[in-house]
Amino acid sequence: MKLLLESWRQFINEAEESSPKIVTVDFDDTLKMTEDGRPNPIVITKIKELKAEGAKVYIVTSQKDTRDNFLHIDDFLDSNDVSYDGIHLTNMKDKWYTVNELGSDMHFDDDDEEFKAIKHHIDEFPEDKQNIKLMKVDWQTGKVKEWKADLNEAAPPGKEA
């Protein structure tokens, strides 16, 4: 019976891990490749799949919070048939605060510094959400892979590696 319960818990955990409920996605060099303005079909396809599975999708960008920026993003998403649940412009601040507030299970971004900031906040504030799957987007190719922190990198001030 104990083995059955453990197997069932593992199955449930794997199902939850594979199907995020809340997904946050960067805009520049993640959804839209800024060098030539083309959409990133890899990320857009993944977002459409996650949305079809029932995930809520939020665009979180560090762009300045202006009406023009909001409309530009909205138009881009509309013209590329990307359904979303909200657009959040952080006004050049770390995305962590918005990603955490939204309760993101998975975050797509091209910026290692954003990932390091997210990891730093999670390490500093263990009461905050710790199971955000970080998906690294290559800003040149648009390809996606799970981001893993380099264990040999310098630790943040006050922390030892």
Tab-separated table of N, CA and C in Angstrom, residues 18-160:
chain	number	residue	atom	x	y	z
A	18	SER	N	5.060	18.675	-15.424
A	18	SER	CA	5.031	18.738	-16.880
A	18	SER	C	3.979	19.708	-17.403
A	19	SER	N	3.003	20.052	-16.585
A	19	SER	CA	1.943	20.955	-17.030
A	19	SER	C	1.865	22.177	-16.124
A	20	PRO	N	2.645	23.208	-16.424
A	20	PRO	CA	2.582	24.402	-15.580
A	20	PRO	C	1.210	25.070	-15.674
A	21	LYS	N	0.809	25.667	-14.588
A	21	LYS	CA	-0.490	26.358	-14.547
A	21	LYS	C	-0.348	27.829	-14.939
A	22	ILE	N	0.810	28.416	-14.584
A	22	ILE	CA	1.058	29.825	-14.888
A	22	ILE	C	2.430	29.948	-15.537
A	23	VAL	N	2.441	30.527	-16.739
A	23	VAL	CA	3.667	30.665	-17.520
A	23	VAL	C	3.908	32.151	-17.758
A	24	THR	N	5.146	32.581	-17.515
A	24	THR	CA	5.530	33.951	-17.824
A	24	THR	C	6.568	33.917	-18.938
A	25	VAL	N	6.472	34.902	-19.834
A	25	VAL	CA	7.312	34.913	-21.026
A	25	VAL	C	7.843	36.313	-21.263
A	26	ASP	N	9.152	36.420	-21.436
A	26	ASP	CA	9.778	37.674	-21.825
A	26	ASP	C	9.357	38.000	-23.256
A	27	PHE	N	9.501	39.253	-23.655
A	27	PHE	CA	9.118	39.645	-25.011
A	27	PHE	C	10.326	39.741	-25.936
A	28	ASP	N	11.223	40.702	-25.675
A	28	ASP	CA	12.358	40.959	-26.572
A	28	ASP	C	13.350	39.804	-26.558
A	29	ASP	N	13.689	39.314	-27.731
A	29	ASP	CA	14.622	38.201	-27.945
A	29	ASP	C	14.131	36.893	-27.337
A	30	THR	N	12.848	36.831	-27.031
A	30	THR	CA	12.232	35.597	-26.563
A	30	THR	C	11.027	35.293	-27.448
A	31	LEU	N	10.013	36.153	-27.422
A	31	LEU	CA	8.883	36.023	-28.350
A	31	LEU	C	9.176	36.711	-29.683
A	32	LYS	N	9.796	37.865	-29.596
A	32	LYS	CA	10.133	38.630	-30.801
A	32	LYS	C	11.649	38.799	-30.843
A	33	MET	N	12.241	38.360	-31.946
A	33	MET	CA	13.688	38.483	-32.100
A	33	MET	C	13.977	39.918	-32.530
A	34	THR	N	14.658	40.676	-31.676
A	34	THR	CA	14.805	42.118	-31.910
A	34	THR	C	15.733	42.461	-33.061
A	35	GLU	N	16.656	41.563	-33.393
A	35	GLU	CA	17.595	41.881	-34.469
A	35	GLU	C	16.879	42.111	-35.796
A	36	ASP	N	15.871	41.280	-36.094
A	36	ASP	CA	15.157	41.449	-37.361
A	36	ASP	C	13.643	41.564	-37.186
A	37	GLY	N	13.160	41.540	-35.942
A	37	GLY	CA	11.734	41.736	-35.682
A	37	GLY	C	10.856	40.525	-35.956
A	38	ARG	N	11.456	39.406	-36.312
A	38	ARG	CA	10.649	38.225	-36.623
A	38	ARG	C	10.158	37.555	-35.336
A	39	PRO	N	9.020	36.889	-35.431
A	39	PRO	CA	8.538	36.138	-34.275
A	39	PRO	C	9.393	34.895	-34.065
A	40	ASN	N	9.476	34.436	-32.835
A	40	ASN	CA	10.208	33.202	-32.519
A	40	ASN	C	9.207	32.051	-32.571
A	41	PRO	N	9.212	31.277	-33.666
A	41	PRO	CA	8.208	30.213	-33.804
A	41	PRO	C	8.339	29.111	-32.755
A	42	ILE	N	9.535	28.891	-32.243
A	42	ILE	CA	9.735	27.841	-31.239
A	42	ILE	C	8.991	28.198	-29.955
A	43	VAL	N	9.198	29.418	-29.469
A	43	VAL	CA	8.547	29.849	-28.224
A	43	VAL	C	7.047	30.018	-28.448
A	44	ILE	N	6.666	30.593	-29.571
A	44	ILE	CA	5.241	30.804	-29.841
A	44	ILE	C	4.496	29.471	-29.887
A	45	THR	N	5.072	28.473	-30.529
A	45	THR	CA	4.445	27.148	-30.579
A	45	THR	C	4.320	26.562	-29.175
A	46	LYS	N	5.369	26.682	-28.374
A	46	LYS	CA	5.337	26.151	-27.006
A	46	LYS	C	4.278	26.869	-26.171
A	47	ILE	N	4.179	28.183	-26.324
A	47	ILE	CA	3.182	28.956	-25.582
A	47	ILE	C	1.772	28.528	-25.988
A	48	LYS	N	1.556	28.320	-27.273
A	48	LYS	CA	0.235	27.869	-27.743
A	48	LYS	C	-0.099	26.493	-27.174
A	49	GLU	N	0.879	25.601	-27.105
A	49	GLU	CA	0.657	24.272	-26.536
A	49	GLU	C	0.305	24.371	-25.054
A	50	LEU	N	1.063	25.186	-24.315
A	50	LEU	CA	0.802	25.339	-22.884
A	50	LEU	C	-0.568	25.964	-22.644
A	51	LYS	N	-0.921	26.940	-23.462
A	51	LYS	CA	-2.225	27.598	-23.351
A	51	LYS	C	-3.341	26.581	-23.624
A	52	ALA	N	-3.150	25.730	-24.643
A	52	ALA	CA	-4.146	24.704	-24.972
A	52	ALA	C	-4.306	23.690	-23.841
A	53	GLU	N	-3.246	23.491	-23.053
A	53	GLU	CA	-3.298	22.586	-21.905
A	53	GLU	C	-3.928	23.257	-20.682
A	54	GLY	N	-4.290	24.536	-20.808
A	54	GLY	CA	-4.973	25.229	-19.724
A	54	GLY	C	-4.133	26.199	-18.927
A	55	ALA	N	-2.880	26.391	-19.310
A	55	ALA	CA	-2.023	27.329	-18.571
A	55	ALA	C	-2.450	28.771	-18.830
A	56	LYS	N	-2.264	29.604	-17.830
A	56	LYS	CA	-2.407	31.053	-18.010
A	56	LYS	C	-1.048	31.554	-18.463
A	57	VAL	N	-1.042	32.441	-19.455
A	57	VAL	CA	0.205	32.948	-20.028
A	57	VAL	C	0.252	34.460	-19.865
A	58	TYR	N	1.346	34.929	-19.246
A	58	TYR	CA	1.544	36.354	-19.038
A	58	TYR	C	2.862	36.770	-19.682
A	59	ILE	N	2.828	37.884	-20.387
A	59	ILE	CA	4.035	38.465	-20.964
A	59	ILE	C	4.617	39.389	-19.895
A	60	VAL	N	5.894	39.170	-19.558
A	60	VAL	CA	6.573	39.988	-18.554
A	60	VAL	C	7.852	40.513	-19.181
A	61	THR	N	7.876	41.816	-19.418
A	61	THR	CA	9.023	42.445	-20.063
A	61	THR	C	9.524	43.604	-19.217
A	62	SER	N	10.819	43.854	-19.287
A	62	SER	CA	11.375	44.970	-18.518
A	62	SER	C	11.260	46.293	-19.282
A	63	GLN	N	10.544	46.291	-20.389
A	63	GLN	CA	10.349	47.537	-21.129
A	63	GLN	C	9.683	48.593	-20.245
A	64	LYS	N	9.872	49.854	-20.642
A	64	LYS	CA	9.225	50.954	-19.914
A	64	LYS	C	7.716	50.817	-20.038
A	65	ASP	N	7.038	51.143	-18.958
A	65	ASP	CA	5.589	51.008	-18.885
A	65	ASP	C	4.914	52.205	-19.558
A	66	THR	N	4.814	52.112	-20.892
A	66	THR	CA	4.138	53.162	-21.666
A	66	THR	C	3.024	52.530	-22.496
A	67	ARG	N	2.085	53.342	-22.865
A	67	ARG	CA	0.970	52.862	-23.704
A	67	ARG	C	1.491	52.370	-25.059
A	68	ASP	N	2.460	53.079	-25.643
A	68	ASP	CA	3.015	52.658	-26.931
A	68	ASP	C	3.665	51.280	-26.849
A	69	ASN	N	4.440	51.027	-25.797
A	69	ASN	CA	5.070	49.714	-25.638
A	69	ASN	C	4.011	48.622	-25.463
A	70	PHE	N	3.009	48.916	-24.635
A	70	PHE	CA	1.929	47.949	-24.425
A	70	PHE	C	1.228	47.627	-25.748
A	71	LEU	N	0.889	48.661	-26.506
A	71	LEU	CA	0.191	48.453	-27.779
A	71	LEU	C	1.052	47.712	-28.790
A	72	HIS	N	2.347	48.014	-28.815
A	72	HIS	CA	3.264	47.313	-29.724
A	72	HIS	C	3.275	45.810	-29.419
A	73	ILE	N	3.374	45.461	-28.142
A	73	ILE	CA	3.390	44.051	-27.734
A	73	ILE	C	2.040	43.399	-28.053
A	74	ASP	N	0.961	44.074	-27.713
A	74	ASP	CA	-0.376	43.558	-27.975
A	74	ASP	C	-0.584	43.311	-29.474
A	75	ASP	N	-0.172	44.258	-30.315
A	75	ASP	CA	-0.296	44.100	-31.770
A	75	ASP	C	0.529	42.925	-32.282
A	76	PHE	N	1.757	42.786	-31.769
A	76	PHE	CA	2.622	41.682	-32.177
A	76	PHE	C	1.971	40.344	-31.835
A	77	LEU	N	1.475	40.228	-30.606
A	77	LEU	CA	0.844	38.980	-30.169
A	77	LEU	C	-0.402	38.682	-30.988
A	78	ASP	N	-1.200	39.705	-31.244
A	78	ASP	CA	-2.417	39.545	-32.034
A	78	ASP	C	-2.089	39.108	-33.463
A	79	SER	N	-1.101	39.746	-34.071
A	79	SER	CA	-0.761	39.415	-35.468
A	79	SER	C	-0.107	38.043	-35.599
A	80	ASN	N	0.386	37.487	-34.481
A	80	ASN	CA	0.986	36.154	-34.507
A	80	ASN	C	0.101	35.113	-33.818
A	81	ASP	N	-1.171	35.481	-33.601
A	81	ASP	CA	-2.178	34.573	-33.053
A	81	ASP	C	-1.733	33.938	-31.738
A	82	VAL	N	-1.165	34.763	-30.845
A	82	VAL	CA	-0.729	34.290	-29.536
A	82	VAL	C	-1.735	34.775	-28.497
A	83	SER	N	-2.413	33.822	-27.883
A	83	SER	CA	-3.373	34.138	-26.835
A	83	SER	C	-2.621	34.307	-25.517
A	84	TYR	N	-3.040	35.275	-24.708
A	84	TYR	CA	-2.359	35.552	-23.447
A	84	TYR	C	-3.360	36.086	-22.429
A	85	ASP	N	-2.940	36.083	-21.169
A	85	ASP	CA	-3.822	36.514	-20.086
A	85	ASP	C	-3.456	37.871	-19.502
A	86	GLY	N	-2.336	38.430	-19.928
A	86	GLY	CA	-1.948	39.747	-19.445
A	86	GLY	C	-0.562	40.127	-19.932
A	87	ILE	N	-0.330	41.426	-19.971
A	87	ILE	CA	0.978	41.977	-20.325
A	87	ILE	C	1.441	42.817	-19.149
A	88	HIS	N	2.669	42.574	-18.701
A	88	HIS	CA	3.240	43.304	-17.570
A	88	HIS	C	4.563	43.921	-17.990
A	89	LEU	N	4.639	45.248	-17.946
A	89	LEU	CA	5.865	45.977	-18.248
A	89	LEU	C	6.464	46.414	-16.917
A	90	THR	N	7.691	45.956	-16.609
A	90	THR	CA	8.270	46.185	-15.270
A	90	THR	C	9.004	47.507	-15.137
A	91	ASN	N	9.052	48.286	-16.209
A	91	ASN	CA	9.682	49.600	-16.147
A	91	ASN	C	11.161	49.510	-15.759
A	92	MET	N	11.873	48.575	-16.388
A	92	MET	CA	13.318	48.376	-16.232
A	92	MET	C	13.709	47.722	-14.901
A	93	LYS	N	12.748	47.222	-14.139
A	93	LYS	CA	13.049	46.551	-12.875
A	93	LYS	C	13.173	45.050	-13.111
A	94	ASP	N	13.816	44.343	-12.148
A	94	ASP	CA	13.911	42.885	-12.230
A	94	ASP	C	12.524	42.291	-12.435
A	95	LYS	N	12.463	41.281	-13.264
A	95	LYS	CA	11.183	40.619	-13.535
A	95	LYS	C	10.733	39.753	-12.359
A	96	TRP	N	11.660	39.430	-11.449
A	96	TRP	CA	11.346	38.543	-10.332
A	96	TRP	C	10.070	38.947	-9.613
A	97	TYR	N	9.926	40.222	-9.319
A	97	TYR	CA	8.799	40.675	-8.519
A	97	TYR	C	7.472	40.342	-9.196
A	98	THR	N	7.407	40.570	-10.499
A	98	THR	CA	6.177	40.287	-11.241
A	98	THR	C	5.991	38.786	-11.412
A	99	VAL	N	7.061	38.076	-11.760
A	99	VAL	CA	7.001	36.623	-11.932
A	99	VAL	C	6.518	35.966	-10.638
A	100	ASN	N	7.042	36.398	-9.508
A	100	ASN	CA	6.648	35.853	-8.214
A	100	ASN	C	5.207	36.214	-7.877
A	101	GLU	N	4.850	37.464	-8.089
A	101	GLU	CA	3.489	37.920	-7.790
A	101	GLU	C	2.448	37.141	-8.598
A	102	LEU	N	2.776	36.822	-9.848
A	102	LEU	CA	1.856	36.076	-10.693
A	102	LEU	C	1.809	34.591	-10.324
A	103	GLY	N	2.786	34.122	-9.551
A	103	GLY	CA	2.836	32.714	-9.165
A	103	GLY	C	3.310	31.811	-10.284
A	104	SER	N	4.244	32.304	-11.095
A	104	SER	CA	4.716	31.573	-12.268
A	104	SER	C	5.314	30.212	-11.921
A	105	ASP	N	4.933	29.208	-12.716
A	105	ASP	CA	5.517	27.869	-12.617
A	105	ASP	C	6.662	27.699	-13.611
A	106	MET	N	6.624	28.483	-14.679
A	106	MET	CA	7.620	28.382	-15.742
A	106	MET	C	7.846	29.776	-16.327
A	107	HIS	N	9.134	30.130	-16.516
A	107	HIS	CA	9.459	31.444	-17.075
A	107	HIS	C	10.414	31.280	-18.253
A	108	PHE	N	10.047	31.856	-19.402
A	108	PHE	CA	10.878	31.863	-20.603
A	108	PHE	C	11.576	33.210	-20.708
A	109	ASP	N	12.894	33.195	-20.923
A	109	ASP	CA	13.649	34.440	-21.049
A	109	ASP	C	14.964	34.158	-21.754
A	110	ASP	N	15.553	35.209	-22.323
A	110	ASP	CA	16.863	35.067	-22.958
A	110	ASP	C	17.980	35.582	-22.063
A	111	ASP	N	17.644	36.217	-20.953
A	111	ASP	CA	18.613	36.960	-20.147
A	111	ASP	C	19.070	36.187	-18.911
A	112	ASP	N	20.336	35.742	-18.917
A	112	ASP	CA	20.899	35.040	-17.762
A	112	ASP	C	20.828	35.884	-16.497
A	113	GLU	N	20.972	37.203	-16.631
A	113	GLU	CA	20.930	38.068	-15.446
A	113	GLU	C	19.557	38.014	-14.778
A	114	GLU	N	18.496	37.910	-15.562
A	114	GLU	CA	17.153	37.773	-14.986
A	114	GLU	C	17.041	36.454	-14.221
A	115	PHE	N	17.591	35.375	-14.803
A	115	PHE	CA	17.557	34.071	-14.132
A	115	PHE	C	18.354	34.110	-12.845
A	116	LYS	N	19.515	34.755	-12.875
A	116	LYS	CA	20.338	34.859	-11.664
A	116	LYS	C	19.605	35.663	-10.585
A	117	ALA	N	18.894	36.708	-11.001
A	117	ALA	CA	18.127	37.510	-10.038
A	117	ALA	C	16.996	36.677	-9.431
A	118	ILE	N	16.321	35.887	-10.254
A	118	ILE	CA	15.252	35.023	-9.752
A	118	ILE	C	15.827	34.018	-8.756
A	119	LYS	N	16.908	33.369	-9.136
A	119	LYS	CA	17.537	32.376	-8.253
A	119	LYS	C	18.006	33.037	-6.952
A	120	HIS	N	18.593	34.220	-7.047
A	120	HIS	CA	19.058	34.943	-5.856
A	120	HIS	C	17.887	35.232	-4.907
A	121	HIS	N	16.767	35.708	-5.448
A	121	HIS	CA	15.611	36.017	-4.606
A	121	HIS	C	15.065	34.763	-3.943
A	122	ILE	N	15.021	33.660	-4.682
A	122	ILE	CA	14.531	32.412	-4.108
A	122	ILE	C	15.458	31.945	-2.992
A	123	ASP	N	16.779	32.055	-3.228
A	123	ASP	CA	17.746	31.651	-2.197
A	123	ASP	C	17.663	32.545	-0.961
A	124	GLU	N	17.455	33.835	-1.170
A	124	GLU	CA	17.402	34.794	-0.063
A	124	GLU	C	16.093	34.719	0.710
A	125	PHE	N	15.004	34.383	0.026
A	125	PHE	CA	13.680	34.366	0.640
A	125	PHE	C	13.043	33.003	0.415
A	126	PRO	N	13.450	31.990	1.188
A	126	PRO	CA	12.979	30.627	0.943
A	126	PRO	C	11.471	30.461	1.081
A	127	GLU	N	10.812	31.416	1.730
A	127	GLU	CA	9.356	31.320	1.834
A	127	GLU	C	8.680	31.599	0.486
A	128	ASP	N	9.422	32.207	-0.444
A	128	ASP	CA	8.874	32.486	-1.769
A	128	ASP	C	8.876	31.224	-2.622
A	129	LYS	N	8.097	31.279	-3.665
A	129	LYS	CA	7.948	30.138	-4.582
A	129	LYS	C	9.312	29.652	-5.064
A	130	GLN	N	9.555	28.350	-4.961
A	130	GLN	CA	10.859	27.808	-5.318
A	130	GLN	C	10.823	26.871	-6.517
A	131	ASN	N	9.685	26.606	-7.071
A	131	ASN	CA	9.616	25.625	-8.132
A	131	ASN	C	9.337	26.241	-9.510
A	132	ILE	N	9.969	27.359	-9.789
A	132	ILE	CA	9.826	27.979	-11.101
A	132	ILE	C	10.805	27.307	-12.058
A	133	LYS	N	10.287	26.732	-13.110
A	133	LYS	CA	11.144	26.122	-14.124
A	133	LYS	C	11.593	27.248	-15.054
A	134	LEU	N	12.896	27.446	-15.147
A	134	LEU	CA	13.451	28.537	-15.948
A	134	LEU	C	13.862	28.005	-17.317
A	135	MET	N	13.277	28.589	-18.361
A	135	MET	CA	13.516	28.146	-19.724
A	135	MET	C	14.346	29.196	-20.461
A	136	LYS	N	15.566	28.834	-20.806
A	136	LYS	CA	16.521	29.741	-21.467
A	136	LYS	C	16.278	29.743	-22.974
A	137	VAL	N	16.087	30.935	-23.524
A	137	VAL	CA	15.895	31.101	-24.959
A	137	VAL	C	17.174	31.697	-25.539
A	138	ASP	N	17.710	31.072	-26.562
A	138	ASP	CA	18.894	31.590	-27.237
A	138	ASP	C	18.470	32.787	-28.087
A	139	TRP	N	19.028	33.951	-27.799
A	139	TRP	CA	18.597	35.189	-28.462
A	139	TRP	C	18.929	35.209	-29.949
A	140	GLN	N	19.807	34.329	-30.406
A	140	GLN	CA	20.152	34.294	-31.830
A	140	GLN	C	19.335	33.262	-32.601
A	141	THR	N	19.172	32.066	-32.020
A	141	THR	CA	18.486	30.989	-32.734
A	141	THR	C	17.028	30.821	-32.321
A	142	GLY	N	16.675	31.302	-31.139
A	142	GLY	CA	15.318	31.130	-30.630
A	142	GLY	C	15.079	29.785	-29.969
A	143	LYS	N	16.093	28.917	-29.948
A	143	LYS	CA	15.931	27.597	-29.343
A	143	LYS	C	15.790	27.724	-27.828
A	144	VAL	N	15.108	26.731	-27.238
A	144	VAL	CA	14.788	26.760	-25.810
A	144	VAL	C	15.365	25.535	-25.128
A	145	LYS	N	15.923	25.749	-23.926
A	145	LYS	CA	16.348	24.648	-23.065
A	145	LYS	C	16.186	25.104	-21.626
A	146	GLU	N	16.116	24.136	-20.719
A	146	GLU	CA	15.990	24.492	-19.305
A	146	GLU	C	17.295	25.110	-18.825
A	147	TRP	N	17.183	26.217	-18.057
A	147	TRP	CA	18.363	26.935	-17.561
A	147	TRP	C	18.826	26.308	-16.267
A	148	LYS	N	20.108	26.082	-16.159
A	148	LYS	CA	20.728	25.585	-14.932
A	148	LYS	C	21.834	26.559	-14.550
A	149	ALA	N	21.856	26.969	-13.301
A	149	ALA	CA	22.901	27.879	-12.823
A	149	ALA	C	24.244	27.171	-12.869
A	150	ASP	N	25.277	27.901	-13.253
A	150	ASP	CA	26.639	27.378	-13.243
A	150	ASP	C	27.109	27.341	-11.795
A	151	LEU	N	27.382	26.151	-11.292
A	151	LEU	CA	27.778	26.019	-9.890
A	151	LEU	C	29.131	26.649	-9.598
A	152	ASN	N	29.913	26.925	-10.636
A	152	ASN	CA	31.234	27.512	-10.439
A	152	ASN	C	31.213	29.042	-10.507
A	153	GLU	N	30.061	29.619	-10.803
A	153	GLU	CA	30.004	31.076	-10.913
A	153	GLU	C	30.141	31.707	-9.553
A	154	ALA	N	30.534	32.966	-9.555
A	154	ALA	CA	30.733	33.684	-8.290
A	154	ALA	C	29.404	33.803	-7.564
A	155	ALA	N	29.442	33.632	-6.261
A	155	ALA	CA	28.238	33.745	-5.447
A	155	ALA	C	27.895	35.221	-5.272
A	156	PRO	N	26.596	35.533	-5.067
A	156	PRO	CA	26.203	36.923	-4.815
A	156	PRO	C	26.871	37.423	-3.541
A	157	PRO	N	27.007	38.749	-3.387
A	157	PRO	CA	27.617	39.292	-2.180
A	157	PRO	C	26.955	38.725	-0.928
A	158	GLY	N	27.790	38.337	0.046
A	158	GLY	CA	27.262	37.793	1.289
A	158	GLY	C	26.998	36.308	1.247
A	159	LYS	N	27.159	35.691	0.072
A	159	LYS	CA	26.933	34.252	-0.065
A	159	LYS	C	28.233	33.590	-0.503
A	160	GLU	N	28.473	32.384	-0.014
A	160	GLU	CA	29.625	31.646	-0.451
A	160	GLU	C	29.214	30.634	-1.496
